[in-house]
XYZ file of C-alpha atoms in Angstrom:
321
model
C 64.836 37.230 56.838
C 65.058 39.893 54.158
C 67.264 39.269 51.134
C 69.860 41.877 52.142
C 70.303 40.121 55.496
C 71.190 36.713 54.029
C 74.774 36.396 52.764
C 76.547 33.287 51.478
C 77.707 32.231 54.949
C 74.370 32.955 56.647
C 72.841 29.877 58.388
C 69.775 30.111 56.116
C 71.951 30.071 52.973
C 73.826 27.031 54.244
C 70.540 25.287 55.097
C 69.226 25.984 51.599
C 72.382 24.579 50.013
C 72.213 21.501 52.227
C 68.553 20.873 51.343
C 69.216 21.249 47.617
C 72.008 18.654 47.823
C 69.957 16.135 49.821
C 66.488 16.548 48.322
C 65.103 16.994 44.857
C 62.506 19.602 43.983
C 63.558 22.162 46.609
C 62.889 25.650 45.287
C 63.649 29.090 46.701
C 60.534 31.255 46.818
C 61.202 34.989 46.931
C 58.382 37.087 48.340
C 57.769 40.368 46.560
C 55.804 43.415 47.698
C 52.056 43.049 48.179
C 49.729 43.923 45.319
C 47.091 46.632 45.687
C 44.408 44.000 46.325
C 46.639 42.274 48.887
C 47.142 45.568 50.690
C 43.383 46.121 50.798
C 42.846 42.648 52.268
C 45.678 43.160 54.753
C 44.241 46.463 55.999
C 40.716 45.068 56.082
C 41.845 42.087 58.177
C 43.911 44.319 60.461
C 41.031 46.695 61.163
C 38.363 43.954 60.987
C 36.488 45.876 58.298
C 35.011 44.603 55.022
C 37.117 44.818 51.868
C 34.969 47.400 50.070
C 34.978 49.729 53.061
C 38.766 50.158 53.110
C 39.510 50.643 49.400
C 40.083 54.405 49.673
C 42.312 54.011 52.718
C 44.267 51.150 51.155
C 44.773 53.119 47.933
C 46.354 55.985 49.869
C 48.612 53.607 51.801
C 49.532 51.565 48.726
C 50.498 54.680 46.788
C 52.762 55.677 49.677
C 54.322 52.287 50.382
C 54.131 50.389 47.069
C 53.173 47.241 48.951
C 56.147 46.988 51.317
C 54.693 45.361 54.440
C 56.988 47.171 56.868
C 56.151 50.518 55.274
C 52.429 49.695 55.364
C 52.616 49.093 59.111
C 54.519 52.335 59.650
C 51.983 54.276 57.562
C 49.049 52.853 59.520
C 50.737 53.653 62.828
C 51.381 57.189 61.574
C 47.685 57.652 60.759
C 46.739 56.386 64.211
C 49.236 58.695 65.927
C 47.720 61.631 64.043
C 44.184 60.487 64.911
C 43.336 60.161 61.236
C 42.314 56.603 62.098
C 40.799 56.075 65.531
C 38.983 53.380 67.464
C 35.404 54.457 68.212
C 34.553 53.077 71.644
C 30.860 53.837 71.107
C 30.465 51.449 68.176
C 33.558 49.318 68.826
C 35.261 49.635 65.452
C 37.973 51.572 63.651
C 36.840 54.768 61.918
C 38.180 57.566 59.704
C 36.314 60.495 58.245
C 38.964 62.063 56.038
C 39.052 62.124 52.256
C 41.796 60.364 50.295
C 43.555 63.694 49.815
C 43.399 64.462 53.533
C 44.655 60.993 54.433
C 47.518 61.448 51.992
C 48.452 64.741 53.637
C 48.703 62.943 56.966
C 51.366 60.720 55.410
C 53.619 63.564 54.344
C 57.331 62.776 54.335
C 59.120 59.525 53.621
C 59.311 56.358 55.685
C 62.210 57.686 57.768
C 60.102 60.647 58.871
C 57.295 58.287 59.869
C 59.672 56.219 61.986
C 61.183 59.355 63.540
C 57.657 60.467 64.422
C 57.138 57.172 66.239
C 60.454 57.369 68.094
C 59.604 60.903 69.233
C 56.622 59.447 71.090
C 58.958 57.369 73.246
C 60.552 58.468 76.507
C 63.731 60.566 76.358
C 65.701 57.651 77.804
C 64.477 55.242 75.140
C 65.203 57.785 72.392
C 68.798 58.200 73.586
C 69.233 54.431 73.915
C 68.011 53.850 70.363
C 70.251 56.610 69.010
C 73.262 55.150 70.805
C 72.457 51.573 69.769
C 72.168 52.664 66.130
C 75.939 53.229 66.102
C 76.820 49.788 67.500
C 76.972 46.241 66.153
C 73.726 45.181 64.395
C 73.234 42.517 67.078
C 74.198 44.353 70.252
C 74.311 43.094 73.817
C 72.965 44.920 76.846
C 76.311 44.648 78.679
C 78.107 46.520 75.899
C 75.243 48.955 75.387
C 75.115 50.065 79.017
C 78.810 50.998 78.936
C 78.297 53.082 75.788
C 75.134 54.744 77.118
C 76.961 55.742 80.314
C 79.862 57.197 78.321
C 77.910 59.033 75.612
C 74.633 60.246 77.162
C 73.442 62.112 80.248
C 72.402 58.773 81.773
C 75.845 58.062 83.207
C 74.383 56.379 86.299
C 71.854 54.138 84.555
C 71.514 50.646 85.981
C 71.037 47.449 84.023
C 67.444 46.857 85.157
C 66.350 50.289 83.899
C 68.074 49.745 80.566
C 66.507 46.303 80.270
C 63.079 47.828 80.878
C 63.385 50.391 78.084
C 64.760 47.770 75.694
C 61.723 45.596 76.430
C 59.536 48.617 75.663
C 61.314 49.049 72.328
C 60.659 45.372 71.542
C 56.989 45.813 72.447
C 56.764 48.830 70.115
C 58.283 46.858 67.243
C 61.477 48.917 67.115
C 63.815 46.164 68.311
C 63.887 42.383 68.115
C 65.192 39.944 70.699
C 68.464 38.359 69.598
C 69.316 34.664 69.541
C 71.488 35.098 72.631
C 70.085 36.209 75.959
C 70.496 39.940 76.506
C 71.069 40.658 72.802
C 68.917 42.824 70.556
C 68.777 44.038 66.973
C 66.789 46.681 65.138
C 63.578 45.301 63.659
C 64.432 46.929 60.328
C 67.486 48.746 59.017
C 65.258 51.762 58.313
C 64.607 52.068 62.058
C 68.342 52.136 62.712
C 68.759 54.718 59.946
C 65.965 56.882 61.364
C 67.488 56.761 64.856
C 70.770 58.083 63.474
C 68.978 61.078 61.955
C 68.234 62.515 65.399
C 71.774 63.833 65.778
C 73.563 65.952 63.177
C 76.473 68.355 62.878
C 78.569 68.983 65.976
C 76.298 66.852 68.157
C 76.858 63.874 65.865
C 80.629 64.369 65.829
C 80.733 64.583 69.626
C 78.597 61.444 69.893
C 80.820 59.517 67.491
C 83.887 60.603 69.462
C 82.383 59.353 72.716
C 81.186 56.073 71.245
C 84.385 55.513 69.255
C 86.691 56.141 72.212
C 84.625 53.921 74.509
C 84.573 51.105 71.958
C 88.342 51.436 71.547
C 88.677 51.050 75.310
C 86.341 48.046 75.405
C 88.106 46.368 72.464
C 91.380 46.377 74.388
C 89.892 44.238 77.185
C 91.466 40.787 76.920
C 88.418 39.065 78.420
C 85.466 40.812 76.768
C 86.936 42.751 73.839
C 85.720 41.797 70.356
C 86.993 42.654 66.891
C 83.753 44.441 65.910
C 84.432 46.961 68.688
C 87.796 47.838 67.181
C 86.483 48.113 63.617
C 83.452 50.150 64.691
C 85.628 52.450 66.790
C 87.949 53.032 63.828
C 85.014 53.729 61.514
C 83.433 56.267 63.876
C 86.657 58.047 64.766
C 87.780 58.234 61.135
C 84.502 59.942 60.215
C 84.995 62.794 62.693
C 86.679 65.920 61.221
C 90.314 66.427 62.149
C 89.450 69.670 63.973
C 88.105 67.545 66.811
C 91.416 65.723 67.283
C 94.633 66.897 68.893
C 97.963 65.950 67.311
C 98.382 63.256 69.934
C 94.897 61.916 69.102
C 95.794 61.830 65.405
C 98.869 59.717 66.057
C 96.729 57.405 68.202
C 94.226 57.073 65.360
C 96.996 56.231 62.914
C 98.093 53.430 65.260
C 94.475 52.274 65.699
C 93.954 52.083 61.937
C 97.209 50.174 61.560
C 96.149 47.688 64.257
C 92.810 47.067 62.523
C 94.594 46.795 59.176
C 96.932 44.107 60.514
C 93.939 42.066 61.682
C 92.304 42.370 58.257
C 95.510 41.422 56.459
C 95.982 38.429 58.787
C 92.706 36.974 57.470
C 93.621 37.820 53.847
C 91.267 40.794 53.587
C 93.951 42.907 51.930
C 91.558 45.415 50.364
C 90.046 46.335 53.724
C 93.504 46.431 55.256
C 94.665 48.872 52.601
C 91.639 51.120 53.175
C 92.528 51.282 56.861
C 96.206 51.951 56.183
C 95.367 54.792 53.827
C 93.017 56.241 56.424
C 95.722 55.960 59.067
C 98.185 57.752 56.823
C 95.845 60.729 56.440
C 96.002 61.348 60.195
C 99.794 61.660 60.019
C 100.017 65.080 58.417
C 103.313 66.783 57.539
C 103.333 68.628 60.844
C 103.499 65.527 63.002
C 104.615 62.516 60.952
C 108.370 62.985 61.156
C 108.662 64.243 64.715
C 111.021 62.096 66.779
C 108.252 60.727 68.992
C 106.121 59.759 65.952
C 108.878 58.491 63.658
C 108.465 54.772 64.439
C 104.703 54.857 63.951
C 105.087 56.672 60.632
C 107.725 54.269 59.314
C 105.757 51.166 60.397
C 102.524 52.385 58.850
C 104.076 53.531 55.563
C 106.097 50.316 55.208
C 102.987 48.179 55.721
C 101.012 50.345 53.303
C 103.804 50.050 50.730
C 103.849 46.248 51.018
C 100.071 46.037 50.729
C 99.862 48.403 47.755
C 102.561 46.390 46.009
C 100.928 43.071 46.882
C 97.645 44.219 45.339
C 99.354 45.340 42.162
C 99.137 49.079 42.805
C 102.694 49.566 41.602
C 102.415 53.278 40.767
C 101.008 54.046 44.217
C 103.664 51.867 45.829
C 106.386 53.893 44.124
C 104.846 57.142 45.370
């Protein structure tokens, strides 16, 4: 695990606490980035080449990655994709004939650009699946993913076996990891998820978020398979889409959706998150629609709950407003 993945309630954190209570001398060892010498050894071992023969290559990669192992792997893959490093089948070893400056030029751009370059090498189906999955729960299941893919991409007739095949390909390429539960996956690194999201921007991104958000809202309402993350993710995506994309009826629906999510947060004493959702819901109820007869009850319910929450958190001036 990486440090940003382990929170106080993470199983690893609880195991560490348990070990410290039961045994003496248990220490937490934090692994830092590799040193320049470590990077040289790592690259030499990877390519099966002597240490002194890879110093120039390792210097270029170290300067680009600062010893982050994930970044080192992405940089090496980038050099292979660009044929800067190649396997010579005549002498059965890895070769490169570029200077340090030329190698550095092959690593133009940041790590996200390197990952995007790798994803572009994948099939169109796998690219769309990764983009879609990047907007779901960090540990997503294939059953949920297939519903979202059908609703938000051109692959509206995709079958589970085809989706499973491309997910296995993504695992093989190091883009995804198998989850603890059967049929569940996660991105191998949060930078991969971030890079996948960069493929869609502007109107295309807003349309995608609308499709994913509305489908997740539908799935969250299922009594048998609906989960709270679907509701929260749907609210997050739909709230991020500009109001121009929503009709007045949609805006009222979003106000109700935010209020529903807020009530769930408040029920588990997460008042701050509840208030954020209530404020977001209130922004959808503009002056044009909030006091219409058909929207009156929703407006009153939302504002009353927001008032109570503001007051309960000590925001007295805002509560008065």
